[in-house]
Short mmCIF file of C-alpha atoms in Angstrom, two decimals:
data_model
loop_
_atom_site.label_atom_id
_atom_site.label_comp_id
_atom_site.label_asym_id
_atom_site.label_seq_id
_atom_site.Cartn_x
_atom_site.Cartn_y
_atom_site.Cartn_z
CA MET T 1 -78.11 -38.43 128.93
CA SER T 2 -80.29 -38.46 132.02
CA THR T 3 -83.02 -40.76 132.55
CA LEU T 4 -86.69 -38.69 132.23
CA LYS T 5 -89.37 -39.63 134.77
CA SER T 6 -92.86 -40.86 133.86
CA SER T 7 -96.20 -41.56 135.70
CA ASP T 8 -96.85 -44.82 137.42
CA ASN T 9 -98.45 -46.32 134.38
CA LYS T 10 -95.16 -46.81 132.54
CA VAL T 11 -94.03 -48.96 129.83
CA ASP T 12 -92.14 -51.98 131.33
CA ILE T 13 -88.60 -51.41 130.36
CA GLU T 14 -87.71 -55.37 130.51
CA ASN T 15 -90.04 -56.20 127.60
CA HIS T 16 -88.84 -53.73 125.51
CA HIS T 17 -85.27 -55.49 125.90
CA ARG T 18 -86.28 -57.87 123.37
CA PRO T 19 -87.16 -55.62 120.28
CA VAL T 20 -86.04 -57.76 117.50
CA SER T 21 -88.31 -60.41 117.98
CA PHE T 22 -92.23 -60.81 117.94
CA ASP T 23 -94.40 -62.51 120.22
CA ASN T 24 -94.88 -65.57 117.79
CA SER T 25 -90.97 -66.59 118.07
CA SER T 26 -91.78 -68.25 121.30
CA LEU T 27 -88.86 -67.40 123.39
CA ASP T 28 -88.16 -66.32 126.71
CA ASP T 29 -86.49 -63.15 128.00
CA GLY T 30 -83.50 -65.24 129.34
CA ASP T 31 -82.80 -66.88 126.06
CA PHE T 32 -80.40 -64.52 125.36
CA ASN T 33 -78.55 -61.22 126.41
CA ARG T 34 -79.94 -58.62 124.05
CA ASP T 35 -79.41 -55.58 126.85
CA GLU T 36 -75.80 -55.00 125.87
CA TRP T 37 -76.32 -55.13 122.28
CA LEU T 38 -79.22 -52.24 122.21
CA ARG T 39 -77.02 -50.32 124.61
CA THR T 40 -74.24 -50.04 122.25
CA GLN T 41 -76.61 -50.02 119.25
CA GLY T 42 -78.31 -47.07 121.22
CA GLU T 43 -75.13 -45.13 121.51
CA LYS T 44 -74.85 -44.11 118.34
CA ASN T 45 -78.61 -42.01 118.03
CA PRO T 46 -78.12 -38.67 120.63
CA PHE T 47 -82.07 -38.98 121.19
CA TYR T 48 -81.48 -42.81 122.75
CA VAL T 49 -82.02 -43.25 126.54
CA HIS T 50 -81.53 -46.54 127.61
CA ASP T 51 -83.60 -46.33 130.90
CA LEU T 52 -86.24 -44.08 129.44
CA THR T 53 -89.88 -44.94 130.26
CA TRP T 54 -93.15 -43.74 129.21
CA THR T 55 -96.78 -44.39 129.49
CA PRO T 56 -98.83 -45.97 126.82
CA ALA T 57 -100.94 -42.61 126.21
CA GLU T 58 -97.74 -40.82 125.50
CA GLU T 59 -96.79 -43.51 122.86
CA LYS T 60 -100.20 -43.21 121.09
CA GLU T 61 -100.03 -39.62 121.08
CA ILE T 62 -96.62 -39.73 118.81
CA VAL T 63 -97.85 -42.50 116.75
CA ARG T 64 -101.29 -40.48 116.29
CA THR T 65 -98.74 -37.47 115.28
CA PHE T 66 -97.05 -39.43 113.01
CA ASP T 67 -100.08 -40.78 111.47
CA PHE T 68 -101.69 -37.25 110.98
CA ARG T 69 -98.39 -35.26 109.85
CA VAL T 70 -96.72 -37.53 107.73
CA LEU T 71 -98.83 -40.64 106.83
CA THR T 72 -101.70 -38.60 105.22
CA TRP T 73 -99.73 -36.88 103.36
CA ILE T 74 -97.64 -39.41 101.94
CA ALA T 75 -101.10 -41.11 101.12
CA LEU T 76 -102.05 -37.79 99.11
CA MET T 77 -98.77 -38.72 97.23
CA PHE T 78 -99.25 -42.08 96.41
CA LEU T 79 -102.98 -40.60 95.51
CA PHE T 80 -101.63 -38.64 92.69
CA MET T 81 -99.20 -41.25 91.60
CA GLN T 82 -102.07 -44.11 91.24
CA LEU T 83 -103.70 -41.06 89.36
CA ASP T 84 -100.75 -40.84 86.81
CA ARG T 85 -100.44 -44.83 86.80
CA GLY T 86 -104.26 -45.75 86.56
CA ASN T 87 -105.28 -43.12 83.76
CA MET T 88 -104.18 -45.04 80.52
CA GLY T 89 -107.25 -47.44 81.56
CA ASN T 90 -109.40 -44.82 81.43
CA ALA T 91 -108.13 -43.00 78.31
CA LEU T 92 -108.73 -46.39 76.69
CA THR T 93 -112.67 -45.52 76.87
CA ASP T 94 -112.17 -42.40 74.78
CA ASN T 95 -110.58 -43.99 71.43
CA PHE T 96 -107.45 -43.39 72.64
CA MET T 97 -105.79 -46.51 70.38
CA GLU T 98 -108.01 -45.29 67.39
CA ASP T 99 -106.90 -41.65 67.82
CA LEU T 100 -103.26 -42.50 67.83
CA ASN T 101 -103.82 -45.29 65.00
CA ILE T 102 -102.73 -47.97 67.63
CA SER T 103 -103.58 -51.92 68.78
CA LEU T 104 -104.11 -53.09 72.16
CA ASN T 105 -101.01 -54.94 71.80
CA THR T 106 -99.26 -51.67 71.38
CA VAL T 107 -100.69 -50.37 74.76
CA ASN T 108 -99.52 -53.93 76.21
CA LEU T 109 -96.00 -52.93 74.86
CA GLY T 110 -96.52 -49.52 76.28
CA SER T 111 -96.92 -51.18 79.87
CA THR T 112 -94.01 -53.56 79.56
CA ILE T 113 -91.80 -50.89 78.72
CA PHE T 114 -93.36 -48.70 81.85
CA THR T 115 -92.53 -51.77 83.97
CA LEU T 116 -89.10 -52.12 82.29
CA THR T 117 -87.81 -48.83 82.89
CA PHE T 118 -89.54 -48.86 86.23
CA CYS T 119 -87.44 -52.32 87.49
CA LEU T 120 -84.14 -51.25 85.69
CA PHE T 121 -84.01 -47.93 88.11
CA GLU T 122 -85.56 -49.00 91.27
CA ILE T 123 -82.55 -50.16 92.86
CA PRO T 124 -80.19 -46.94 91.53
CA SER T 125 -82.85 -44.92 92.90
CA ASN T 126 -83.19 -46.79 96.24
CA ILE T 127 -79.38 -46.47 96.82
CA ILE T 128 -79.51 -42.71 95.88
CA ILE T 129 -82.76 -42.51 98.52
CA VAL T 130 -80.38 -43.42 101.40
CA ARG T 131 -77.97 -40.83 100.41
CA ALA T 132 -79.83 -38.00 99.68
CA GLY T 133 -82.52 -38.76 102.05
CA PRO T 134 -86.27 -39.63 101.20
CA GLN T 135 -87.61 -36.20 102.25
CA ARG T 136 -85.59 -34.57 99.14
CA TRP T 137 -85.66 -37.56 96.58
CA ILE T 138 -89.32 -38.55 96.96
CA PRO T 139 -90.77 -35.05 96.06
CA PHE T 140 -88.08 -34.63 93.17
CA LEU T 141 -88.87 -37.97 91.54
CA MET T 142 -92.76 -36.76 91.73
CA VAL T 143 -92.09 -33.51 89.93
CA LEU T 144 -90.56 -35.40 86.76
CA TRP T 145 -92.96 -38.34 86.82
CA GLY T 146 -95.65 -35.62 86.79
CA ALA T 147 -94.40 -33.72 84.08
CA ALA T 148 -93.64 -36.95 81.89
CA THR T 149 -97.52 -37.57 82.37
CA ALA T 150 -98.62 -34.00 81.57
CA SER T 151 -96.30 -34.45 78.09
CA GLN T 152 -98.51 -37.41 76.74
CA PHE T 153 -101.15 -34.44 76.38
CA PHE T 154 -98.88 -33.89 73.06
CA LEU T 155 -98.63 -37.58 71.84
CA LYS T 156 -98.88 -38.13 68.10
CA ASP T 157 -98.22 -41.54 67.25
CA ARG T 158 -96.98 -45.12 68.50
CA VAL T 159 -93.22 -43.87 69.16
CA THR T 160 -94.09 -40.90 70.88
CA PHE T 161 -96.43 -43.30 73.07
CA LEU T 162 -93.81 -45.52 74.17
CA ILE T 163 -91.35 -43.15 75.00
CA CYS T 164 -93.66 -41.27 77.32
CA ARG T 165 -94.29 -44.51 78.96
CA ALA T 166 -90.44 -45.68 79.20
CA LEU T 167 -90.09 -41.49 81.16
CA VAL T 168 -92.98 -42.10 83.64
CA GLY T 169 -91.81 -45.58 84.60
CA MET T 170 -87.94 -44.53 84.94
CA PHE T 171 -89.05 -41.38 87.22
CA GLU T 172 -91.73 -43.27 89.27
CA ALA T 173 -89.13 -46.08 90.03
CA GLY T 174 -88.01 -45.75 93.34
CA TYR T 175 -91.08 -43.90 95.06
CA ILE T 176 -92.94 -46.98 96.59
CA PRO T 177 -89.59 -48.46 98.17
CA GLY T 178 -88.50 -45.31 99.05
CA ILE T 179 -91.78 -44.64 100.49
CA ALA T 180 -91.73 -48.41 102.71
CA LEU T 181 -88.16 -47.48 103.83
CA TYR T 182 -89.41 -43.74 105.33
CA LEU T 183 -92.34 -44.96 107.21
CA THR T 184 -89.80 -47.78 108.80
CA SER T 185 -87.89 -44.49 110.33
CA TYR T 186 -91.15 -43.41 112.24
CA TYR T 187 -93.19 -47.00 112.94
CA LYS T 188 -92.25 -50.26 114.45
CA ARG T 189 -92.55 -53.44 113.29
CA SER T 190 -95.62 -54.29 114.48
CA GLU T 191 -97.09 -51.20 113.44
CA MET T 192 -95.77 -51.24 110.09
CA ALA T 193 -98.81 -53.74 108.20
CA VAL T 194 -101.72 -50.88 109.05
CA ARG T 195 -99.99 -47.97 108.06
CA LEU T 196 -98.69 -49.59 104.73
CA SER T 197 -102.74 -50.45 104.44
CA ILE T 198 -103.33 -46.97 104.59
CA PHE T 199 -100.64 -45.86 102.13
CA TRP T 200 -101.84 -48.56 99.90
CA SER T 201 -105.67 -47.92 100.54
CA THR T 202 -105.18 -44.91 98.50
CA LEU T 203 -104.76 -46.83 95.42
CA ALA T 204 -108.25 -48.08 95.86
CA VAL T 205 -109.29 -44.66 96.53
CA ALA T 206 -107.18 -42.97 93.56
CA ASN T 207 -108.97 -45.46 91.11
CA SER T 208 -112.37 -44.64 92.27
CA ILE T 209 -111.50 -40.96 91.98
CA ALA T 210 -109.81 -41.56 88.70
CA GLY T 211 -113.47 -43.14 87.36
CA VAL T 212 -115.21 -40.15 88.60
CA LEU T 213 -112.36 -37.40 87.31
CA ALA T 214 -112.01 -39.46 83.74
CA TYR T 215 -115.93 -39.53 83.56
CA GLY T 216 -115.80 -35.82 83.51
CA ILE T 217 -112.62 -35.11 81.82
CA LEU T 218 -113.24 -36.95 78.78
CA HIS T 219 -116.47 -35.20 78.19
CA MET T 220 -114.10 -32.33 77.40
CA ARG T 221 -113.41 -33.95 73.91
CA GLY T 222 -113.56 -31.18 70.84
CA VAL T 223 -112.18 -28.63 73.42
CA ALA T 224 -109.25 -26.60 71.66
CA GLY T 225 -109.94 -29.46 69.44
CA LYS T 226 -108.40 -31.57 71.45
CA ALA T 227 -109.42 -35.46 72.99
CA GLY T 228 -110.49 -35.83 76.34
CA TRP T 229 -107.82 -38.20 77.22
CA ARG T 230 -105.29 -35.66 76.31
CA TRP T 231 -106.58 -33.26 78.74
CA LEU T 232 -107.23 -36.32 81.38
CA PHE T 233 -103.13 -36.90 81.04
CA LEU T 234 -102.55 -33.03 80.99
CA PHE T 235 -104.76 -32.08 84.07
CA GLU T 236 -103.37 -35.12 86.34
CA GLY T 237 -100.04 -34.87 85.48
CA LEU T 238 -99.85 -31.14 86.56
CA ALA T 239 -101.51 -31.63 89.58
CA THR T 240 -98.97 -33.98 90.63
CA VAL T 241 -96.07 -31.77 90.11
CA ILE T 242 -97.76 -29.09 92.37
CA VAL T 243 -97.71 -31.59 95.10
CA GLY T 244 -94.34 -32.69 94.30
CA LEU T 245 -93.43 -29.25 94.89
CA LEU T 246 -95.43 -28.52 98.07
CA SER T 247 -94.06 -31.87 99.17
CA PHE T 248 -90.46 -30.57 99.76
CA LEU T 249 -92.13 -28.17 102.42
CA MET T 250 -94.25 -31.26 103.89
CA LEU T 251 -91.46 -34.20 104.40
CA PRO T 252 -89.72 -33.88 107.68
CA GLY T 253 -86.26 -35.96 107.60
CA GLY T 254 -87.30 -38.14 110.68
CA PRO T 255 -89.26 -37.79 113.68
CA THR T 256 -86.16 -35.67 115.17
CA ALA T 257 -86.16 -33.90 112.34
CA THR T 258 -89.36 -32.16 112.27
CA LYS T 259 -89.00 -28.38 111.75
CA GLY T 260 -89.61 -26.49 108.70
CA PHE T 261 -92.27 -24.85 106.92
CA PHE T 262 -95.55 -26.01 107.33
CA ARG T 263 -94.20 -27.94 110.37
CA HIS T 264 -95.40 -25.61 113.33
CA ASN T 265 -91.81 -25.00 114.13
CA GLY T 266 -91.41 -28.67 115.02
CA TYR T 267 -94.37 -30.65 116.31
CA LEU T 268 -92.58 -33.19 118.76
CA THR T 269 -91.20 -32.11 122.02
CA LEU T 270 -87.47 -32.92 122.97
CA ARG T 271 -89.09 -35.60 125.18
CA GLN T 272 -91.36 -37.28 122.55
CA GLU T 273 -88.39 -37.07 120.25
CA GLN T 274 -86.60 -39.05 122.74
CA ILE T 275 -89.82 -41.45 123.13
CA ALA T 276 -90.05 -41.70 119.24
CA MET T 277 -86.05 -42.72 118.86
CA THR T 278 -86.01 -45.11 121.97
CA ARG T 279 -89.05 -47.04 121.14
CA LEU T 280 -87.90 -47.82 117.61
CA ILE T 281 -84.36 -48.67 118.68
CA ARG T 282 -85.93 -51.13 121.43
CA ASP T 283 -88.08 -52.29 118.22
CA ASP T 284 -84.82 -52.68 116.09
CA PRO T 285 -81.49 -51.75 117.31
CA THR T 286 -79.96 -51.22 113.67
CA LYS T 287 -82.84 -48.15 113.38
CA ALA T 288 -79.92 -46.51 116.03
CA ASP T 289 -77.72 -45.37 113.34
CA THR T 290 -79.53 -42.47 111.05
CA ARG T 291 -76.65 -40.93 109.77
CA LYS T 292 -77.20 -40.69 105.96
CA LYS T 293 -74.35 -42.90 103.92
CA SER T 294 -74.04 -45.07 101.05
CA VAL T 295 -75.33 -48.51 100.51
CA SER T 296 -72.13 -50.82 100.86
CA LYS T 297 -71.73 -53.44 98.16
CA LYS T 298 -71.72 -55.68 101.50
CA HIS T 299 -75.28 -54.71 102.11
CA PHE T 300 -75.98 -54.86 98.35
CA PHE T 301 -75.14 -58.91 97.91
CA LYS T 302 -76.20 -59.59 101.22
CA ALA T 303 -79.85 -58.84 100.35
CA LEU T 304 -79.56 -59.70 96.63
CA LEU T 305 -78.32 -63.40 97.42
CA SER T 306 -80.63 -63.97 100.66
CA PRO T 307 -82.41 -67.14 100.61
CA LYS T 308 -84.62 -65.41 103.45
CA ILE T 309 -85.98 -62.72 101.42
CA TRP T 310 -86.60 -64.48 98.14
CA PRO T 311 -89.75 -65.90 99.04
CA ASN T 312 -91.25 -62.98 99.75
CA ILE T 313 -90.14 -61.81 96.36
CA LEU T 314 -91.66 -64.47 94.76
CA ILE T 315 -94.73 -64.15 96.53
CA GLY T 316 -94.72 -60.53 95.12
CA PHE T 317 -94.38 -61.94 91.60
CA PHE T 318 -96.55 -64.49 91.28
CA GLY T 319 -99.36 -62.77 93.65
CA LEU T 320 -99.90 -59.72 91.83
CA LEU T 321 -99.78 -61.12 88.56
CA PRO T 322 -103.48 -60.47 88.36
CA PHE T 323 -103.34 -56.91 89.48
CA SER T 324 -102.45 -55.11 85.96
CA PRO T 325 -104.58 -56.63 83.66
CA LEU T 326 -107.52 -56.17 85.88
CA THR T 327 -106.91 -52.67 86.81
CA ILE T 328 -105.94 -51.52 83.13
CA LEU T 329 -108.56 -53.97 81.25
CA SER T 330 -111.73 -53.51 83.73
CA PRO T 331 -113.17 -50.65 82.38
CA LEU T 332 -112.82 -52.21 78.96
CA ILE T 333 -114.29 -55.57 80.24
CA ILE T 334 -117.17 -53.95 81.44
CA LYS T 335 -117.59 -51.88 78.33
CA ASN T 336 -117.69 -54.99 76.21
CA LEU T 337 -120.43 -56.41 78.81
CA ASN T 338 -122.93 -54.09 77.01
CA LEU T 339 -124.62 -53.89 80.06
CA GLY T 340 -127.00 -50.84 78.56
CA VAL T 341 -124.96 -48.26 79.91
CA PRO T 342 -122.36 -45.33 77.62
CA ALA T 343 -119.13 -46.58 77.41
CA LEU T 344 -117.64 -43.92 79.70
CA VAL T 345 -119.99 -44.84 82.51
CA SER T 346 -118.07 -48.05 82.24
CA ASN T 347 -115.29 -46.12 84.36
CA LEU T 348 -117.67 -45.44 87.07
CA LEU T 349 -119.02 -49.12 87.32
CA VAL T 350 -115.22 -50.32 88.08
CA ILE T 351 -115.62 -48.44 91.89
CA PRO T 352 -117.20 -50.67 93.47
CA GLY T 353 -114.35 -53.29 93.10
CA TYR T 354 -111.98 -50.47 94.72
CA VAL T 355 -114.40 -50.22 97.89
CA ILE T 356 -114.12 -53.98 98.23
CA SER T 357 -110.30 -53.66 97.66
CA LEU T 358 -109.89 -51.23 100.56
CA SER T 359 -112.16 -52.97 102.96
CA VAL T 360 -110.35 -56.08 102.55
CA MET T 361 -106.87 -55.14 102.64
CA THR T 362 -107.41 -53.17 105.75
CA PHE T 363 -108.94 -55.89 107.44
CA VAL T 364 -106.40 -58.19 106.38
CA SER T 365 -103.33 -55.52 107.50
CA TRP T 366 -105.31 -54.59 110.93
CA SER T 367 -105.68 -58.41 111.89
CA SER T 368 -101.95 -59.18 110.80
CA ASP T 369 -100.60 -56.31 113.10
CA ARG T 370 -103.11 -56.97 115.95
CA HIS T 371 -102.02 -60.79 115.87
CA ASN T 372 -98.37 -60.36 115.05
CA GLU T 373 -98.29 -62.89 112.15
CA ARG T 374 -98.23 -62.65 108.61
CA ALA T 375 -98.14 -65.82 106.83
CA PHE T 376 -101.43 -67.36 107.44
CA HIS T 377 -103.20 -63.60 106.89
CA GLY T 378 -101.49 -63.52 103.21
CA ALA T 379 -102.17 -67.21 102.21
CA LEU T 380 -106.22 -66.69 103.28
CA ALA T 381 -106.32 -63.53 101.63
CA SER T 382 -104.97 -65.00 98.50
CA THR T 383 -107.25 -67.75 98.70
CA TYR T 384 -110.16 -65.57 98.45
CA TYR T 385 -108.56 -63.95 95.27
CA ALA T 386 -108.08 -67.26 93.61
CA ILE T 387 -111.40 -68.06 94.17
CA CYS T 388 -112.32 -64.99 92.47
CA ILE T 389 -110.16 -65.55 89.52
CA LEU T 390 -111.72 -68.93 89.14
CA ALA T 391 -115.09 -67.81 88.69
CA LEU T 392 -114.16 -65.38 86.05
CA ALA T 393 -112.07 -68.44 84.31
CA THR T 394 -115.11 -70.91 84.56
CA LEU T 395 -118.30 -68.50 83.67
CA PRO T 396 -119.48 -69.80 80.36
CA ALA T 397 -119.48 -67.35 77.54
CA ASP T 398 -123.22 -67.15 78.06
CA ALA T 399 -123.51 -66.40 81.32
CA ASN T 400 -125.48 -63.55 82.46
CA LYS T 401 -123.75 -60.38 82.23
CA PHE T 402 -124.67 -58.72 85.62
CA MET T 403 -123.09 -62.24 86.97
CA LEU T 404 -119.88 -61.47 84.99
CA TYR T 405 -119.80 -58.04 86.25
CA PHE T 406 -119.91 -59.22 89.86
CA ALA T 407 -117.50 -61.63 89.60
CA LEU T 408 -115.36 -59.03 88.07
CA ILE T 409 -115.79 -56.53 90.94
CA PHE T 410 -115.01 -59.05 93.57
CA ALA T 411 -111.83 -60.15 91.87
CA MET T 412 -110.90 -56.26 91.88
CA GLY T 413 -111.37 -56.24 95.59
CA GLY T 414 -108.77 -59.47 96.06
CA GLN T 415 -105.85 -57.24 94.30
CA THR T 416 -103.85 -55.99 96.87
CA CYS T 417 -105.53 -57.66 99.73
CA TRP T 418 -102.19 -58.85 101.24
CA HIS T 419 -99.79 -56.56 99.58
CA PRO T 420 -98.86 -54.39 102.59
CA VAL T 421 -98.77 -57.43 105.18
CA ASN T 422 -96.07 -58.81 102.53
CA ALA T 423 -94.12 -55.45 102.54
CA ALA T 424 -94.19 -54.97 106.25
CA TRP T 425 -92.68 -58.58 106.57
CA ILE T 426 -89.90 -57.79 104.33
CA ALA T 427 -89.11 -54.62 106.38
CA GLY T 428 -89.39 -55.71 109.48
CA ASN T 429 -87.37 -58.75 108.81
CA THR T 430 -84.46 -57.25 107.11
CA ALA T 431 -81.55 -55.02 108.56
CA PRO T 432 -79.83 -52.94 108.37
CA VAL T 433 -80.82 -49.82 106.57
CA GLY T 434 -78.89 -50.57 103.57
CA LYS T 435 -79.97 -54.05 103.32
CA ARG T 436 -83.67 -52.94 103.93
CA SER T 437 -83.76 -50.47 101.35
CA ILE T 438 -82.45 -52.91 98.50
CA ALA T 439 -84.85 -55.91 100.01
CA LEU T 440 -87.70 -53.68 99.34
CA ALA T 441 -87.04 -52.44 95.94
CA MET T 442 -86.30 -55.83 95.04
CA TYR T 443 -89.46 -56.76 96.23
CA ILE T 444 -91.47 -53.79 94.17
CA ILE T 445 -89.57 -54.73 91.46
CA SER T 446 -90.92 -58.32 91.58
CA VAL T 447 -94.14 -56.60 91.83
CA ASN T 448 -93.98 -54.80 88.79
CA ALA T 449 -91.89 -57.09 86.58
CA CYS T 450 -94.93 -59.58 87.04
CA ASP T 451 -96.69 -56.72 84.92
CA MET T 452 -94.46 -57.77 82.06
CA VAL T 453 -96.16 -61.13 81.72
CA SER T 454 -99.45 -60.52 82.81
CA VAL T 455 -100.53 -57.58 80.85
CA ASN T 456 -99.32 -59.72 77.95
CA LEU T 457 -101.41 -62.51 78.97
CA PHE T 458 -104.33 -60.90 77.63
CA ARG T 459 -104.00 -60.91 73.86
CA ASP T 460 -106.46 -59.26 71.49
CA GLU T 461 -107.20 -62.89 70.04
CA ASP T 462 -108.10 -64.10 73.30
CA ALA T 463 -110.88 -60.93 73.95
CA PRO T 464 -113.62 -60.56 75.37
CA ARG T 465 -113.49 -62.84 78.31
CA PHE T 466 -109.81 -63.89 78.34
CA TYR T 467 -110.41 -67.29 79.58
CA THR T 468 -106.57 -68.36 78.94
CA GLY T 469 -105.20 -65.28 80.65
CA PHE T 470 -107.76 -66.07 83.86
CA TYR T 471 -106.62 -69.81 83.94
CA ILE T 472 -102.90 -68.79 84.16
CA LEU T 473 -103.75 -65.76 86.89
CA PHE T 474 -105.41 -68.80 89.06
CA GLY T 475 -102.21 -71.17 88.99
CA ALA T 476 -100.16 -68.00 90.22
CA LEU T 477 -102.37 -67.34 93.11
CA LEU T 478 -102.25 -71.25 93.98
CA PHE T 479 -98.49 -71.09 93.94
CA THR T 480 -98.35 -67.95 95.88
CA ILE T 481 -100.34 -69.76 99.16
CA VAL T 482 -97.71 -72.20 98.74
CA LEU T 483 -95.00 -70.25 99.09
CA PHE T 484 -96.76 -68.19 101.98
CA ILE T 485 -96.81 -71.37 104.08
CA PHE T 486 -93.23 -72.33 103.29
CA GLN T 487 -91.76 -68.79 104.09
CA ARG T 488 -93.79 -69.26 107.80
CA TYR T 489 -91.78 -72.69 108.15
CA HIS T 490 -88.68 -71.63 106.93
CA LEU T 491 -88.30 -68.73 108.99
CA MET T 492 -89.66 -71.13 112.33
CA TYR T 493 -86.69 -73.29 111.27
CA ILE T 494 -84.41 -70.38 111.30
CA ASN T 495 -85.59 -69.15 114.66
CA ARG T 496 -85.30 -72.43 116.36
CA LYS T 497 -81.57 -73.26 115.06
CA ARG T 498 -80.89 -69.59 116.27
CA ASP T 499 -82.14 -70.31 119.86
CA GLU T 500 -80.60 -73.82 119.94
CA LYS T 501 -77.16 -72.23 119.31
CA THR T 502 -77.40 -70.13 121.75
CA ARG T 503 -79.67 -71.26 124.50
CA ASN T 504 -76.91 -72.06 126.73
CA TRP T 505 -74.77 -69.09 126.30
CA THR T 506 -73.60 -67.34 129.24
CA GLU T 507 -73.74 -63.39 129.63
CA GLN T 508 -69.83 -63.65 129.12
CA GLU T 509 -70.34 -65.48 125.89
CA TRP T 510 -72.87 -63.09 124.68
CA GLN T 511 -70.40 -60.14 125.61
CA HIS T 512 -67.51 -61.90 123.35
CA TYR T 513 -69.91 -62.62 120.35
CA ASN T 514 -71.30 -59.12 120.50
CA GLU T 515 -67.30 -57.76 120.49
CA THR T 516 -66.13 -60.49 117.86
CA THR T 517 -68.90 -60.94 115.42
CA LYS T 518 -69.15 -59.58 111.91
CA ASP T 519 -73.00 -60.28 111.85
CA GLU T 520 -75.47 -57.44 111.98
CA GLY T 521 -78.85 -56.81 111.32
CA ASP T 522 -81.03 -59.38 111.01
CA ASP T 523 -77.83 -61.75 110.43
CA HIS T 524 -77.05 -61.32 114.43
CA LEU T 525 -77.63 -64.15 116.12
CA SER T 526 -80.21 -62.29 118.81
CA PHE T 527 -82.49 -61.42 115.89
CA ARG T 528 -85.87 -63.47 115.73
CA TYR T 529 -87.94 -63.13 112.66
CA SER T 530 -91.27 -62.88 112.15
CA TYR T 531 -93.98 -64.89 110.56
#
């Protein structure tokens, strides 16, 4: 394919020949020869042009197009997912337990079953998504979990409640890591944390909207003789089904597959498609092969057994232990504070917490991408979170109720503040796509598996302040900070050892290595991990 011309203000090709290393790897361009490996990988993609140049303005325009056309719709999909996941906390304020004659411990069991089925089907779903394509599989899942959510309108007792929670968990499995994997086909590694923060920012938006929607819908108690919480599940579930059906039409198959209904017959020109793929391949040569194929056993076990991935997995487990208790129980905790407002208003009083969460997460992710740094951003964000949780654990029982309320709100503000950074860290440090899909699934499993532990830390007998639970959560966050620091120096050590091994290699030695090695993706000796 011929080289395309561009203006004088062009991207430096030489700088793009070190795609697999962040600036903080402290390596010189001459340390090893990536050009041949890049050219070999690029030949797998018809849109890759090895000597292509473009202006920064052209690249920004393409990224903005992806942000507007792809990311905004994905964020909308996630918003509805979060409405479906978070409406249980709102339902609890409308005599949900009394209507079904169940206890808080049964609600916790339902959360555990939801998480268990979610985790069990996570990896199988991500294996399917690589084969079927995320633009098909993700909307299909969305229609199914929307239908399962709506079916909770017909709950009768403890058994039907637990069955519905299992179904919702099973159908939602695979969505989040699938979306993260999908976004890597549009964005470079240094762009992922901000995009994932935008994606997860809809979590705060959804939780805020959920409070407003719940306040209105729960007042429908008595309509057709049904409880308000039944209408809440029905309306939000059916809305999710509609968005899922539209998503079949809205999601393209990738940056060079942008034609279809509602897509204006392709929103990228041929040159833009070439720039879009070439910049991705220069950033990570393993993205050159976009063919749909099954996840191999080799990639599955390499991800499952990789010591380079597991510290990030443990960060997800311990660092997000406080998330579910605060999300599910915060309206109930506020209700029990007796702030002098009607019970249903407690759904509105959690909104400031989600606004703070959105602000902190966006700033942390933006700063992480801007400085190409992951570990210290995660550690500092976790420190803020830990201090807020400690305040909830140590404030005395007779503390001013408004002081307790503000402590809870600021704790909610730290819920997911480093989550996009860690997900982007995993996505950027794991290749090829099969291994990356399993690693992201493992991460989301860890994030959700912690729910099975965390929701059961808050028991009936420990209400209303849940001191024991908050102290355990504080300890988990301290361990998270240690894991962030450990992973930074762990990856620095691996980079240094690879640098020492290849520093004096000649071009002929690199060529021999590339022709004979079985190393691929992040196991290739030219790959440098970000930290």
